[in-house]
Short mmCIF file of C-alpha atoms in Angstrom, two decimals:
data_model
loop_
_atom_site.label_atom_id
_atom_site.label_comp_id
_atom_site.label_asym_id
_atom_site.label_seq_id
_atom_site.Cartn_x
_atom_site.Cartn_y
_atom_site.Cartn_z
CA MET A 1 0.00 0.00 0.00
CA LYS A 2 2.85 2.36 0.87
CA TRP A 3 4.60 1.85 -2.46
CA LEU A 4 1.29 2.18 -4.30
CA ARG A 5 0.82 5.63 -2.82
CA ILE A 6 4.34 6.63 -3.88
CA THR A 7 3.78 5.29 -7.38
CA THR A 8 0.52 7.24 -7.65
CA ALA A 9 2.27 10.46 -6.65
CA LEU A 10 5.08 9.85 -9.17
CA THR A 11 2.47 9.23 -11.87
CA GLY A 12 0.87 12.56 -10.96
CA ILE A 13 4.24 14.30 -11.40
CA ALA A 14 4.72 12.72 -14.82
CA ALA A 15 1.18 13.52 -15.98
CA CYS A 16 1.22 17.12 -14.75
CA GLY A 17 4.70 17.65 -16.16
CA PHE A 18 3.61 16.43 -19.58
CA MET A 19 0.47 18.62 -19.53
CA LEU A 20 2.47 21.65 -18.41
CA ALA A 21 4.90 21.15 -21.29
CA GLN A 22 1.93 21.24 -23.69
CA VAL A 23 0.14 24.17 -22.06
CA ALA A 24 3.10 26.40 -21.15
CA PRO A 25 3.87 27.74 -24.68
CA HIS A 26 0.22 28.71 -25.21
CA ALA A 27 0.01 30.26 -21.76
CA ARG A 28 3.24 32.20 -22.30
CA GLU A 29 1.91 33.53 -25.61
CA ALA A 30 -1.46 34.37 -24.04
CA GLY A 31 0.22 36.23 -21.21
CA ALA A 32 2.36 38.25 -23.63
CA ILE A 33 -0.70 39.20 -25.72
CA LEU A 34 -2.72 40.23 -22.67
CA ALA A 35 0.22 42.29 -21.39
CA ALA A 36 0.55 44.02 -24.79
CA GLN A 37 -3.17 44.75 -25.30
CA ASP A 38 -2.63 48.49 -24.76
CA ASP A 39 0.43 48.66 -27.05
CA PRO A 40 -0.61 48.31 -30.73
CA ALA A 41 2.98 47.88 -31.95
CA ALA A 42 3.81 45.04 -29.55
CA LEU A 43 0.37 43.44 -29.96
CA SER A 44 0.65 43.40 -33.75
CA GLU A 45 4.11 41.80 -33.59
CA LEU A 46 2.82 38.97 -31.41
CA LYS A 47 -0.21 38.39 -33.62
CA LEU A 48 1.97 38.44 -36.73
CA ASP A 49 4.07 35.67 -35.20
CA GLN A 50 0.92 33.57 -34.89
CA VAL A 51 -0.38 34.28 -38.38
CA LEU A 52 2.91 33.82 -40.24
CA ARG A 53 3.64 30.60 -38.36
CA GLN A 54 0.49 29.06 -39.79
CA ASN A 55 1.22 29.85 -43.46
CA ASP A 56 4.73 30.49 -44.77
CA ARG A 57 3.37 31.62 -48.18
CA LEU A 58 0.98 34.19 -46.72
CA VAL A 59 3.14 37.22 -47.54
CA GLN A 60 3.90 36.06 -51.08
CA ASP A 61 0.24 35.32 -51.79
CA ASN A 62 -0.79 38.77 -50.55
CA ILE A 63 1.82 40.45 -52.74
CA GLU A 64 0.43 38.62 -55.77
CA ALA A 65 -3.11 39.68 -54.82
CA ALA A 66 -2.06 43.32 -54.35
CA LEU A 67 -0.36 43.41 -57.75
CA ALA A 68 -3.45 41.87 -59.35
CA ALA A 69 -5.55 44.63 -57.74
CA ASP A 70 -3.13 47.29 -59.05
CA ASP A 71 -2.19 48.28 -55.50
CA ALA A 72 1.57 48.66 -55.75
CA ASP A 73 1.73 50.46 -52.42
CA LEU A 74 0.25 47.48 -50.55
CA ALA A 75 2.54 45.07 -52.40
CA ASP A 76 5.54 47.19 -51.42
CA SER A 77 4.32 47.20 -47.81
CA PHE A 78 4.34 43.39 -47.81
CA VAL A 79 7.86 43.41 -49.27
CA ALA A 80 8.94 45.64 -46.37
CA LEU A 81 7.31 43.22 -43.93
CA ALA A 82 9.07 40.24 -45.54
CA ARG A 83 12.39 42.06 -45.36
CA ASP A 84 11.86 42.93 -41.71
CA ARG A 85 11.11 39.29 -40.85
CA ASN A 86 13.80 37.78 -43.08
CA LEU A 87 11.26 36.02 -45.30
CA ALA A 88 12.66 35.03 -48.69
CA LEU A 89 10.77 36.20 -51.79
CA PRO A 90 11.36 35.25 -55.45
CA ASP A 91 13.52 37.75 -57.38
CA ASP A 92 10.98 38.02 -60.19
CA LEU A 93 8.26 38.96 -57.71
CA LEU A 94 10.45 41.67 -56.19
CA SER A 95 11.15 43.03 -59.68
CA ARG A 96 7.43 43.16 -60.49
CA VAL A 97 6.73 45.07 -57.27
CA SER A 98 9.54 47.53 -58.01
CA ASP A 99 8.24 48.14 -61.54
CA ALA A 100 4.69 48.65 -60.27
CA VAL A 101 5.84 51.18 -57.68
CA LYS A 102 7.80 53.11 -60.32
CA ALA A 103 4.82 53.13 -62.68
CA GLN A 104 2.46 54.51 -60.02
CA GLY A 105 5.02 57.12 -59.06
CA SER A 106 5.51 58.39 -62.62
CA THR A 107 4.88 62.05 -63.46
CA SER A 108 2.04 61.35 -65.87
CA HIS A 109 0.23 59.09 -63.41
CA PHE A 110 0.65 61.65 -60.61
CA ALA A 111 -0.67 64.50 -62.77
CA LYS A 112 -3.71 62.49 -63.84
CA ARG A 113 -4.60 61.46 -60.29
CA PHE A 114 -3.95 65.02 -58.98
CA ALA A 115 -6.43 66.43 -61.49
CA THR A 116 -8.97 63.75 -60.56
CA GLY A 117 -8.72 64.64 -56.87
CA LEU A 118 -8.93 68.38 -57.57
CA VAL A 119 -12.00 68.11 -59.78
CA THR A 120 -14.00 65.33 -58.11
CA GLY A 121 -12.86 65.77 -54.51
CA ASN A 122 -12.30 62.01 -54.14
CA ALA A 123 -8.92 60.57 -53.13
CA ASP A 124 -7.54 57.06 -52.96
CA ASP A 125 -3.81 57.68 -53.35
CA VAL A 126 -1.17 60.34 -52.65
CA ALA A 127 -1.65 62.13 -55.98
CA SER A 128 -5.44 62.40 -55.83
CA LEU A 129 -5.25 63.43 -52.16
CA SER A 130 -2.86 66.22 -53.12
CA GLY A 131 -5.46 67.46 -55.61
CA THR A 132 -8.27 67.14 -53.09
CA VAL A 133 -6.34 68.99 -50.37
CA ALA A 134 -5.39 71.68 -52.88
CA GLY A 135 -9.06 72.15 -53.73
CA ASP A 136 -10.02 72.28 -50.07
CA LEU A 137 -7.21 74.73 -49.22
CA PHE A 138 -8.59 77.04 -51.91
CA VAL A 139 -12.05 76.42 -50.35
CA ILE A 140 -13.46 75.23 -53.70
CA GLY A 141 -13.92 71.63 -52.52
CA ASP A 142 -15.46 72.48 -49.17
CA ILE A 143 -17.78 75.11 -50.62
CA ARG A 144 -18.89 72.61 -53.27
CA ASP A 145 -19.67 70.01 -50.60
CA VAL A 146 -21.37 72.44 -48.21
CA VAL A 147 -23.51 74.02 -50.92
CA ARG A 148 -24.53 70.64 -52.37
CA GLU A 149 -25.39 68.98 -49.05
CA GLY A 150 -26.76 72.19 -47.56
CA LYS A 151 -29.23 72.62 -50.38
CA HIS A 152 -30.33 69.01 -49.92
CA LEU A 153 -30.93 69.90 -46.27
CA ALA A 154 -32.81 73.08 -47.10
CA MET A 155 -35.07 71.25 -49.56
CA GLY A 156 -35.78 68.41 -47.15
CA GLU A 157 -33.91 65.86 -49.26
CA ASP A 158 -31.54 63.12 -48.03
CA THR A 159 -28.47 64.88 -46.67
CA ASP A 160 -25.09 63.49 -45.73
CA ARG A 161 -24.74 65.48 -42.54
CA LEU A 162 -21.29 64.03 -41.90
CA VAL A 163 -19.88 65.38 -45.19
CA LEU A 164 -21.70 68.65 -44.51
CA GLY A 165 -20.20 68.97 -41.02
CA LEU A 166 -16.70 67.96 -42.14
CA ALA A 167 -16.78 70.47 -45.00
CA ALA A 168 -17.91 73.24 -42.63
CA ALA A 169 -15.15 72.28 -40.20
CA GLY A 170 -12.72 72.21 -43.09
CA LEU A 171 -13.55 75.77 -44.07
CA ALA A 172 -12.86 76.98 -40.53
CA VAL A 173 -9.60 75.02 -40.36
CA THR A 174 -8.58 76.34 -43.80
CA ALA A 175 -8.91 79.88 -42.47
CA ALA A 176 -6.76 78.88 -39.51
CA THR A 177 -4.22 77.36 -41.92
CA TYR A 178 -3.79 80.65 -43.72
CA VAL A 179 -3.59 82.61 -40.47
CA SER A 180 -0.95 80.26 -39.03
CA VAL A 181 0.92 79.98 -42.37
CA GLY A 182 0.27 76.24 -42.70
CA GLY A 183 0.29 75.35 -39.01
CA ALA A 184 -3.15 73.77 -39.23
CA ALA A 185 -2.46 72.03 -42.55
CA PRO A 186 -2.11 68.54 -40.99
CA VAL A 187 -5.61 68.85 -39.52
CA ARG A 188 -6.90 70.11 -42.88
CA ALA A 189 -5.46 67.07 -44.69
CA GLY A 190 -6.82 64.68 -42.07
CA LEU A 191 -10.36 66.08 -42.27
CA THR A 192 -10.20 65.87 -46.06
CA LEU A 193 -9.26 62.21 -45.84
CA VAL A 194 -12.16 61.48 -43.48
CA LYS A 195 -14.55 63.30 -45.81
CA ASP A 196 -13.23 61.42 -48.85
CA ALA A 197 -13.46 58.09 -47.04
CA ARG A 198 -17.10 58.87 -46.32
CA LYS A 199 -17.80 59.73 -49.96
CA VAL A 200 -16.34 56.49 -51.32
CA GLY A 201 -17.91 54.32 -48.60
CA ARG A 202 -14.66 53.46 -46.83
CA LEU A 203 -15.46 54.95 -43.44
CA GLY A 204 -16.10 52.36 -40.71
CA GLU A 205 -19.66 52.25 -39.43
CA GLY A 206 -18.73 52.97 -35.82
CA LEU A 207 -16.43 55.85 -36.77
CA ALA A 208 -19.07 57.24 -39.15
CA VAL A 209 -21.66 57.30 -36.36
CA TRP A 210 -19.26 59.05 -33.99
CA ALA A 211 -18.05 61.54 -36.60
CA GLY A 212 -21.62 62.28 -37.67
CA ARG A 213 -22.60 63.03 -34.09
CA SER A 214 -19.53 65.26 -33.65
CA ALA A 215 -20.21 67.03 -36.94
CA ARG A 216 -23.80 67.84 -35.91
CA GLU A 217 -22.50 69.38 -32.68
CA VAL A 218 -20.20 71.81 -34.47
CA VAL A 219 -22.79 73.08 -36.95
CA ASP A 220 -25.64 75.51 -36.25
CA THR A 221 -28.11 73.90 -38.66
CA PRO A 222 -30.58 76.84 -39.07
CA ALA A 223 -27.73 79.29 -39.66
CA LEU A 224 -26.04 76.92 -42.10
CA ARG A 225 -29.30 76.34 -43.98
CA ASN A 226 -29.67 80.10 -44.50
CA ALA A 227 -26.04 80.37 -45.59
CA VAL A 228 -26.17 77.68 -48.22
CA VAL A 229 -29.50 78.75 -49.69
CA SER A 230 -27.85 81.93 -50.92
CA GLY A 231 -24.33 80.48 -51.19
CA SER A 232 -22.44 79.78 -54.38
CA VAL A 233 -19.05 78.53 -55.49
CA LEU A 234 -18.88 81.63 -57.67
CA ARG A 235 -19.03 83.88 -54.59
CA PRO A 236 -16.54 82.10 -52.29
CA GLY A 237 -15.85 85.06 -50.03
CA GLU A 238 -19.47 85.67 -49.08
CA THR A 239 -20.24 81.96 -48.86
CA VAL A 240 -17.29 81.17 -46.60
CA SER A 241 -18.14 84.05 -44.25
CA ALA A 242 -21.74 82.88 -43.94
CA ILE A 243 -20.77 79.26 -43.39
CA LYS A 244 -18.08 80.13 -40.82
CA ALA A 245 -20.71 82.00 -38.85
CA ALA A 246 -22.65 78.73 -38.53
CA PHE A 247 -19.61 76.80 -37.33
CA ARG A 248 -19.11 76.31 -33.57
CA ALA A 249 -15.33 76.18 -33.28
CA GLU A 250 -15.44 75.57 -29.52
CA LYS A 251 -17.04 72.17 -30.11
CA ALA A 252 -14.63 71.02 -32.83
CA GLY A 253 -11.89 69.68 -30.54
CA ALA A 254 -12.74 66.01 -31.12
CA LEU A 255 -12.83 66.40 -34.92
CA VAL A 256 -9.54 68.29 -34.86
CA ARG A 257 -7.87 65.49 -32.87
CA LEU A 258 -9.27 62.96 -35.35
CA GLY A 259 -7.85 64.98 -38.24
CA LYS A 260 -4.42 65.09 -36.59
CA ASP A 261 -4.40 61.34 -35.96
CA VAL A 262 -5.46 60.54 -39.52
CA THR A 263 -2.64 62.74 -40.81
CA ARG A 264 -0.14 60.95 -38.54
CA VAL A 265 -1.21 57.65 -40.11
CA ALA A 266 -1.00 59.07 -43.65
CA GLU A 267 2.49 60.48 -43.06
CA LYS A 268 3.81 56.99 -42.23
CA THR A 269 1.67 54.74 -44.43
CA GLY A 270 0.44 56.92 -47.28
CA THR A 271 -3.09 57.86 -48.26
CA ARG A 272 -4.28 54.31 -48.80
CA GLY A 273 -2.95 53.32 -45.38
CA ALA A 274 -5.01 56.10 -43.83
CA MET A 275 -8.04 54.95 -45.82
CA ASP A 276 -7.49 51.38 -44.60
CA THR A 277 -7.45 52.69 -41.04
CA LEU A 278 -10.66 54.67 -41.47
CA ARG A 279 -12.35 51.60 -42.95
CA ILE A 280 -11.64 49.35 -39.95
CA ALA A 281 -11.82 51.97 -37.17
CA GLU A 282 -14.87 51.91 -34.91
CA GLY A 283 -14.09 55.20 -33.21
CA PRO A 284 -11.45 57.91 -32.71
CA LYS A 285 -9.55 55.74 -30.20
CA ASP A 286 -8.95 53.18 -32.94
CA VAL A 287 -7.51 55.90 -35.18
CA ALA A 288 -5.25 57.09 -32.35
CA ARG A 289 -4.03 53.50 -31.88
CA ALA A 290 -3.45 53.23 -35.62
CA ALA A 291 -1.29 56.36 -35.46
CA ARG A 292 0.84 54.74 -32.76
CA LEU A 293 1.05 51.56 -34.82
CA ALA A 294 2.06 53.49 -37.94
CA GLU A 295 4.81 55.33 -36.07
CA ALA A 296 6.23 51.99 -34.92
CA GLN A 297 5.74 49.92 -38.10
CA GLY A 298 6.24 52.59 -40.75
CA SER A 299 5.86 51.29 -44.31
CA LYS A 300 4.89 47.83 -43.02
CA THR A 301 1.68 49.16 -41.47
CA ARG A 302 -0.61 48.49 -44.45
CA ALA A 303 0.57 44.88 -44.65
CA VAL A 304 0.06 44.44 -40.91
CA MET A 305 -3.49 45.82 -41.04
CA LYS A 306 -4.27 43.75 -44.13
CA LEU A 307 -3.28 40.55 -42.29
CA LEU A 308 -4.74 41.39 -38.87
CA GLY A 309 -7.55 43.86 -39.57
CA ARG A 310 -8.77 45.70 -36.48
CA GLY A 311 -6.94 43.07 -34.43
CA ALA A 312 -3.74 44.98 -35.22
CA LEU A 313 -5.03 47.86 -33.09
CA LEU A 314 -6.49 46.14 -30.05
CA LEU A 315 -7.39 42.81 -28.51
CA ILE A 316 -10.69 41.80 -30.11
CA GLY A 317 -12.50 38.95 -28.37
CA GLY A 318 -10.31 36.00 -27.48
CA ALA A 319 -9.50 37.50 -24.08
CA PHE A 320 -11.52 34.79 -22.37
CA ASN A 321 -9.67 32.06 -24.29
CA LEU A 322 -6.33 33.66 -23.46
CA ALA A 323 -7.30 33.79 -19.79
CA LEU A 324 -8.28 30.11 -19.97
CA TRP A 325 -4.79 29.20 -21.19
CA LEU A 326 -3.28 31.07 -18.24
CA LEU A 327 -5.72 29.41 -15.82
CA SER A 328 -4.98 25.98 -17.30
CA ALA A 329 -1.26 26.56 -16.91
CA ALA A 330 -1.74 27.74 -13.32
CA LEU A 331 -3.89 24.72 -12.42
CA THR A 332 -1.43 22.32 -14.09
CA LEU A 333 1.47 23.92 -12.26
CA PHE A 334 -0.46 23.66 -9.01
CA GLY A 335 -1.08 19.97 -9.73
CA LEU A 336 2.61 19.41 -10.47
CA LEU A 337 3.71 21.13 -7.27
CA SER A 338 1.08 19.21 -5.27
CA SER A 339 2.30 15.92 -6.77
CA ILE A 340 5.91 16.81 -5.98
CA LYS A 341 4.90 17.70 -2.43
CA ALA A 342 2.94 14.45 -2.02
CA THR A 343 5.81 12.40 -3.45
CA THR A 344 8.33 14.09 -1.18
CA GLU A 345 6.17 13.53 1.88
CA ARG A 346 5.53 9.86 1.05
CA LEU A 347 9.17 9.14 0.27
CA THR A 348 10.19 10.89 3.49
CA GLN A 349 7.57 8.93 5.42
CA ALA A 350 8.80 5.68 3.84
CA TRP A 351 12.42 6.51 4.72
CA CYS A 352 11.46 7.39 8.31
CA ASP A 353 9.41 4.18 8.65
CA ARG A 354 12.30 2.13 7.30
CA LYS A 355 14.74 3.82 9.65
CA ARG A 356 12.41 3.27 12.60
CA ALA A 357 11.97 -0.38 11.70
CA ARG A 358 15.74 -0.82 11.46
CA ARG A 359 16.16 0.71 14.94
CA LEU A 360 13.50 -1.56 16.31
CA ARG A 361 15.22 -4.62 14.80
CA ARG A 362 18.55 -3.59 16.26
CA ALA A 363 16.95 -3.04 19.64
CA GLN A 364 15.23 -6.40 19.43
CA ILE A 365 18.49 -8.15 18.50
CA ALA A 366 20.27 -6.41 21.35
CA ALA A 367 17.54 -7.47 23.78
CA GLU A 368 17.68 -11.05 22.61
CA ALA A 369 21.47 -11.06 22.96
CA ALA A 370 21.20 -9.68 26.51
CA LEU A 371 18.73 -12.39 27.45
CA ALA A 372 21.00 -15.05 25.97
CA ASN A 373 23.99 -13.76 27.95
CA ALA A 374 21.94 -13.69 31.13
CA ALA A 375 20.86 -17.30 30.55
CA VAL A 376 24.46 -18.43 30.04
CA THR A 377 25.63 -16.61 33.16
CA ALA A 378 22.87 -18.18 35.22
#
């Protein structure tokens, strides 16, 4: 029975040790992810380790897909990611990416996209954004948007109040840009990007709801309705003055911060990277996290967000599963330590029992010898 108890305890050590060896790597990874949940750069690195471990052709396949979609910028972002992680890529694929990047950066392509952004007010790359921002800086774009949406509002038609509010905010910021000799230009560019993302349907639903609510707060609707009824692109001075009077600058702090964060993302990742961020963001905090991620990952940011989505910015779901891994590891470790303790106690008890039995045998032998000597003497 004694040796059975010892064997059982040793079996517990072996079983718990084996389970701990299986659980420990997952628990260590879960702990690292939970610890990094407030650091987008560290969190994205850990999640990339997981994703790339599962498919060693993932980067190459995404480069091929980006080239097929005529998105040289995204393909180049994946090349940067592969280079950073020492992932080998075929030479012909690298050459194709390089040629695509050169083609999109050509003078003729830039001029064409610049004109498109200036005329239409829609941007999906650096060139078209430059045209859009140029139009907004000369108030043409914002007046066009305010007059169009404002007249819809005045006539009781469907109105995109978010575009209306962003355009009104843009006019006020444009004035501040001129006064500060470009000091507010980053905010101007950021608000333009948000407005363009809304127009082309690439603004996340949660962020659109928040931005729409913020835009309504900064606009005096009755005053704006009166301004746009008589406003015209052909009379920019009068129109801007009337629209600015309907703009509540004291309530624009949240939109201004959003514009700054969007510009921070665009500076590191390009226009399409900023658009990607606006598409997956559910609120201004997501955009702020994306700005931190972009500052850490640089040109790799678009590839990271393509692979991880909103999971690159924060811990989405899975927290319960991660906590379960940690709990499993803790329980297994507790079982291992308990088994070690039980084994130690039982081995010690067995050794003490054996030592006690040996003493008793020696004492018994000594007693028997004493009795024999006494019998001989008698």
